[in-house]
Amino acid sequence: MEDTAQAIANLTRERWEANAQYWVKVIRERRDRYRTELTDKAVLDAVGACEGLRVLDAGCGEGYLARTLADRGADVTGVDVSQGLIDAASSHPSSTDKTTFVRASVDDLPFDDDAFDLIVCNHLFSHLHDPTGALSEFSRVLKSGGRLVLLTLHPCFYVENSEQGAMNSVPASQYFSPRGVDQKFVVDGLESPSMITSWLRPLEFYAGTLRDRGFVIADLREPHPSPQQLRDDPWWRKGFPTALFMLLIAERR
Ligand SMILES: C[S@@+](CC[C@H](N)C(=O)[O-])C[C@H]1O[C@@H](n2cnc3c(N)ncnc32)[C@H](O)[C@@H]1O
């Protein structure tokens, strides 16, 4: 009999397989304004110059970030649990010999110790029920002095339907234990075929787990729309009712 953690991991994988073609459409038609107008720039700014770096794109989806970093001169390996998304990434016409895509879970990476200079996790962590295994693996495969750039839902403020303007606060009784938000994606009017659970955990989880695995937090940022975006665009005023994203930059000691 599977234990609970394995059953949740299997369910997550099945749901992402069911959502794979939906996700390809959302990303390739640039339907997600949170990414195209906010978080992509924040992640790329955090990465900085990456020419010649060995980069792991953990939870790479259909591979757009890997392709962008490869265009900037990095050698990028993308991993994802969804075979549908790995197939989409591998067969993209602008994939080059600077990108490699492998189906694997971040809990069990098929790479040697110290194999990477940089790991990027773009909107991955909210899909991990328990990210401690992933952080252990990142610590192992990242060389000393290497960096982890992690963009995820804001642990303190994200609630169900935040994207539709919901602004409820999270009671302490829920905040301090891992909490799951079950919902379908609705991006630019497109609804995902399968439900997804977004897992959130307190800020101190990140600080403590990173520290215990040999990381030092170098920066914590909260990507948010500019005053001009909020003033000029009702979409941002409704869709960004509170801080929605957290970006951590951590260095491997
Ligand atoms: C919101 S998508 C983000 C994909 C991509 N990073 C992007 O920004 O488009 C989350 C991704 O995490 C992947 N994922 C979920 N659990 C995973 C795991 N344990 N190991 C690797 N990938 C995982 C999913 O298959 C999905 O592609």
Coordinates of C-alpha atoms and ligand atoms in Angstrom, one line a residue:
M1 CA 0.0 0.0 0.0
E2 CA 1.3 3.4 -0.9
D3 CA 2.0 5.9 1.8
T4 CA 0.2 9.2 1.8
A5 CA 3.2 11.2 0.5
Q6 CA 3.6 8.8 -2.5
A7 CA -0.1 8.8 -3.2
I8 CA -0.1 12.6 -3.3
A9 CA 3.0 12.6 -5.6
N10 CA 1.3 10.2 -7.9
L11 CA -1.9 12.2 -8.0
T12 CA 0.2 15.4 -8.7
R13 CA 1.9 13.7 -11.7
E14 CA -1.4 12.3 -13.1
R15 CA -3.0 15.8 -12.8
W16 CA -0.1 17.4 -14.6
E17 CA -0.3 14.8 -17.4
A18 CA -4.0 15.7 -17.7
N19 CA -3.1 19.4 -17.8
A20 CA 0.0 19.1 -20.1
Q21 CA -1.6 20.3 -23.4
Y22 CA -3.5 23.0 -21.6
W23 CA -0.3 24.2 -20.1
V24 CA 1.5 24.2 -23.4
K25 CA -1.3 26.4 -24.8
V26 CA -1.3 28.8 -21.9
I27 CA 2.4 29.3 -22.1
R28 CA 3.0 29.3 -25.8
E29 CA 0.1 31.7 -26.5
R30 CA 1.4 33.9 -23.7
R31 CA -1.9 33.9 -21.9
D32 CA -0.5 34.2 -18.4
R33 CA 0.0 37.9 -17.7
Y34 CA 1.5 37.2 -14.3
R35 CA 4.4 35.6 -16.1
T36 CA 4.7 37.7 -19.2
E37 CA 4.4 41.0 -17.4
L38 CA 5.8 40.3 -14.0
T39 CA 7.4 37.1 -12.8
D40 CA 9.5 36.2 -15.9
K41 CA 11.4 39.4 -15.6
A42 CA 11.8 39.0 -11.9
V43 CA 13.3 35.5 -12.4
L44 CA 15.6 36.6 -15.2
D45 CA 16.8 39.6 -13.2
A46 CA 17.6 37.3 -10.3
V47 CA 19.4 34.9 -12.6
G48 CA 21.5 37.7 -14.1
A49 CA 24.3 36.8 -16.5
C50 CA 24.3 33.0 -17.1
E51 CA 26.6 32.4 -20.1
G52 CA 28.5 29.2 -19.6
L53 CA 26.6 28.2 -16.5
R54 CA 25.2 24.7 -16.1
V55 CA 21.6 25.3 -15.2
L56 CA 18.9 23.0 -13.9
D57 CA 15.4 24.2 -14.6
A58 CA 13.5 22.2 -12.0
G59 CA 9.8 21.6 -12.9
C60 CA 10.5 23.0 -16.4
G61 CA 7.0 22.5 -17.8
E62 CA 7.1 23.0 -21.6
G63 CA 10.5 24.5 -21.3
Y64 CA 10.3 28.2 -22.1
L65 CA 12.6 29.3 -19.3
A66 CA 15.1 26.7 -20.3
R67 CA 15.1 28.0 -23.9
T68 CA 15.4 31.6 -22.7
L69 CA 18.4 30.8 -20.5
A70 CA 20.0 28.7 -23.3
D71 CA 19.6 31.7 -25.7
R72 CA 21.6 33.6 -23.1
G73 CA 24.4 31.1 -23.3
A74 CA 23.7 28.6 -20.5
D75 CA 23.7 24.9 -20.8
V76 CA 20.3 24.0 -19.5
T77 CA 18.8 20.7 -18.3
G78 CA 15.0 20.7 -17.6
V79 CA 13.3 18.1 -15.5
D80 CA 9.6 17.6 -15.0
V81 CA 7.4 14.8 -13.8
S82 CA 5.0 15.1 -16.7
Q83 CA 6.0 13.1 -19.8
G84 CA 3.6 15.2 -21.9
L85 CA 5.4 18.4 -20.9
I86 CA 8.9 16.8 -21.4
D87 CA 7.8 15.7 -24.9
A88 CA 6.6 19.2 -25.7
A89 CA 9.8 20.8 -24.4
S90 CA 12.0 18.3 -26.3
S91 CA 10.2 18.7 -29.6
H92 CA 10.0 22.6 -29.5
P93 CA 11.5 23.9 -32.8
S94 CA 13.9 26.2 -31.0
S95 CA 15.3 23.6 -28.7
T96 CA 19.1 23.3 -29.4
D97 CA 22.0 21.3 -28.1
K98 CA 22.1 23.7 -25.2
T99 CA 18.9 22.3 -23.8
T100 CA 18.2 18.8 -22.6
F101 CA 14.9 17.6 -21.1
V102 CA 14.5 14.6 -18.8
R103 CA 11.5 13.2 -17.1
A104 CA 12.3 13.0 -13.4
S105 CA 11.0 14.1 -10.1
V106 CA 12.9 16.8 -8.2
D107 CA 12.8 14.4 -5.2
D108 CA 15.1 12.0 -7.0
L109 CA 17.3 13.7 -9.6
P110 CA 19.3 11.5 -12.0
F111 CA 22.4 13.7 -11.8
D112 CA 25.8 13.6 -10.2
D113 CA 26.8 15.6 -7.1
D114 CA 27.9 19.2 -7.9
A115 CA 26.5 18.9 -11.5
F116 CA 25.0 22.4 -11.7
D117 CA 26.0 26.1 -11.1
L118 CA 22.5 27.3 -10.8
I119 CA 19.0 25.9 -10.2
V120 CA 15.9 27.8 -11.2
C121 CA 12.4 26.8 -9.9
N122 CA 9.8 28.8 -11.7
H123 CA 6.4 28.3 -10.1
L124 CA 7.3 24.8 -8.9
F125 CA 7.2 24.8 -5.2
S126 CA 3.5 25.2 -4.7
H127 CA 3.1 21.9 -6.6
L128 CA 5.3 20.0 -4.1
H129 CA 3.4 18.5 -1.2
D130 CA 6.7 18.2 0.8
P131 CA 9.6 20.1 -0.8
T132 CA 12.2 18.8 1.7
G133 CA 13.3 16.0 -0.6
A134 CA 13.7 18.4 -3.5
L135 CA 15.8 20.8 -1.4
S136 CA 18.0 18.0 -0.3
E137 CA 18.5 17.0 -3.9
F138 CA 19.2 20.6 -4.9
S139 CA 21.8 20.8 -2.2
R140 CA 23.5 17.7 -3.6
V141 CA 23.5 18.5 -7.3
L142 CA 24.5 22.2 -6.8
K143 CA 28.2 23.0 -6.5
S144 CA 29.4 24.9 -3.5
G145 CA 28.9 28.6 -4.2
G146 CA 26.1 27.8 -6.7
R147 CA 22.7 29.6 -6.5
L148 CA 19.1 28.5 -6.2
V149 CA 16.5 31.0 -7.6
L150 CA 13.0 30.0 -6.4
L151 CA 9.8 31.8 -7.5
T152 CA 6.6 30.6 -5.9
L153 CA 3.3 31.7 -4.5
H154 CA 3.6 34.0 -1.6
P155 CA 3.3 31.8 1.6
C156 CA 1.8 34.5 3.7
F157 CA -0.8 36.0 1.5
Y158 CA -1.9 33.6 -1.3
V159 CA -5.5 32.3 -0.8
E160 CA -8.0 30.5 -2.9
N161 CA -9.2 32.7 -5.8
S162 CA -6.5 35.4 -5.2
E163 CA -6.4 35.6 -9.0
Q164 CA -10.0 36.6 -9.0
G165 CA -9.5 39.3 -6.4
A166 CA -10.1 37.3 -3.2
M167 CA -8.3 39.0 -0.3
N168 CA -9.0 36.8 2.7
S169 CA -6.3 36.5 5.3
V170 CA -4.9 33.2 6.4
P171 CA -5.7 32.3 10.0
A172 CA -2.7 31.3 12.1
S173 CA -4.3 27.9 12.6
Q174 CA -3.8 27.2 8.9
Y175 CA -0.7 29.3 8.2
F176 CA 1.6 27.3 10.5
S177 CA 0.9 23.9 9.0
P178 CA 1.2 23.0 5.3
R179 CA -2.1 24.0 3.6
G180 CA -3.5 22.8 0.3
V181 CA -5.6 25.0 -2.0
D182 CA -7.6 22.9 -4.5
Q183 CA -8.7 24.7 -7.6
K184 CA -8.5 24.5 -11.4
F185 CA -6.3 27.0 -13.2
V186 CA -8.3 29.7 -14.9
V187 CA -5.9 31.7 -17.1
D188 CA -7.2 34.3 -19.4
G189 CA -10.6 32.6 -19.4
L190 CA -9.1 29.1 -20.2
E191 CA -9.9 26.5 -17.5
S192 CA -7.6 23.6 -16.9
P193 CA -9.1 20.1 -17.4
S194 CA -7.8 18.9 -14.1
M195 CA -7.9 20.2 -10.6
I196 CA -4.5 21.1 -9.0
T197 CA -3.6 21.4 -5.4
S198 CA -1.3 24.4 -4.5
W199 CA 0.6 23.7 -1.3
L200 CA 1.6 26.5 0.9
R201 CA 3.8 26.5 4.0
P202 CA 5.0 29.1 6.4
L203 CA 7.9 31.4 5.6
E204 CA 10.0 29.9 8.4
F205 CA 9.8 26.6 6.6
Y206 CA 11.8 28.1 3.7
A207 CA 14.4 29.7 6.0
G208 CA 14.8 26.6 8.2
T209 CA 14.8 24.0 5.5
L210 CA 17.3 25.9 3.3
R211 CA 19.6 26.5 6.3
D212 CA 19.5 22.8 7.3
R213 CA 20.5 21.8 3.7
G214 CA 23.5 24.1 3.5
F215 CA 22.0 27.2 1.9
V216 CA 22.3 30.8 2.9
I217 CA 19.4 33.1 1.8
A218 CA 21.0 35.9 -0.2
D219 CA 17.8 37.8 -1.0
L220 CA 14.0 37.6 -0.7
R221 CA 11.9 39.6 -3.2
E222 CA 8.2 40.0 -3.7
P223 CA 7.5 40.6 -7.4
H224 CA 4.6 43.0 -7.7
P225 CA 3.1 45.3 -10.4
S226 CA 4.4 48.8 -10.6
P227 CA 2.3 51.7 -9.4
Q228 CA 1.8 52.6 -13.0
Q229 CA 0.5 49.1 -13.9
L230 CA -1.9 49.3 -10.9
R231 CA -3.0 52.8 -11.8
D232 CA -3.5 52.2 -15.6
D233 CA -4.8 48.6 -15.7
P234 CA -7.9 47.3 -14.0
W235 CA -6.7 43.8 -14.7
W236 CA -3.8 44.3 -12.3
R237 CA -5.9 46.0 -9.7
K238 CA -8.3 43.1 -9.5
G239 CA -5.8 40.3 -10.1
F240 CA -3.2 41.5 -7.6
P241 CA -5.3 42.1 -4.4
T242 CA -2.3 41.3 -2.2
A243 CA 1.3 40.1 -2.5
L244 CA 1.0 36.9 -4.6
F245 CA 4.6 35.9 -5.2
M246 CA 7.9 35.3 -3.4
L247 CA 11.3 35.0 -5.0
L248 CA 14.2 33.6 -3.0
I249 CA 17.8 33.6 -4.0
A250 CA 19.9 31.2 -1.9
E251 CA 23.5 30.2 -2.2
R252 CA 24.9 26.8 -1.5
R253 CA 27.7 27.0 1.1
Ligands
LIG1 C1 3.0 25.6 -12.7 S1 3.9 24.5 -13.6 C2 5.3 25.4 -14.0 C3 6.1 24.9 -15.1 C4 7.2 25.8 -15.6 N1 8.2 26.0 -14.6 C5 6.6 27.1 -16.0 O1 6.8 28.1 -15.3 O2 5.8 27.1 -17.0 C6 4.5 23.3 -12.4 C7 5.3 22.2 -13.0 O3 5.9 21.4 -11.9 C8 5.9 20.1 -12.4 N2 6.1 19.2 -11.2 C9 5.2 18.9 -10.2 N3 5.7 18.1 -9.3 C10 7.0 17.8 -9.8 C11 8.1 17.0 -9.2 N4 7.9 16.3 -8.1 N5 9.2 17.0 -10.0 C12 9.3 17.6 -11.1 N6 8.4 18.4 -11.6 C13 7.2 18.5 -11.0 C14 4.6 19.9 -13.1 O4 4.6 18.8 -14.0 C15 4.5 21.2 -13.9 O5 5.1 21.2 -15.1

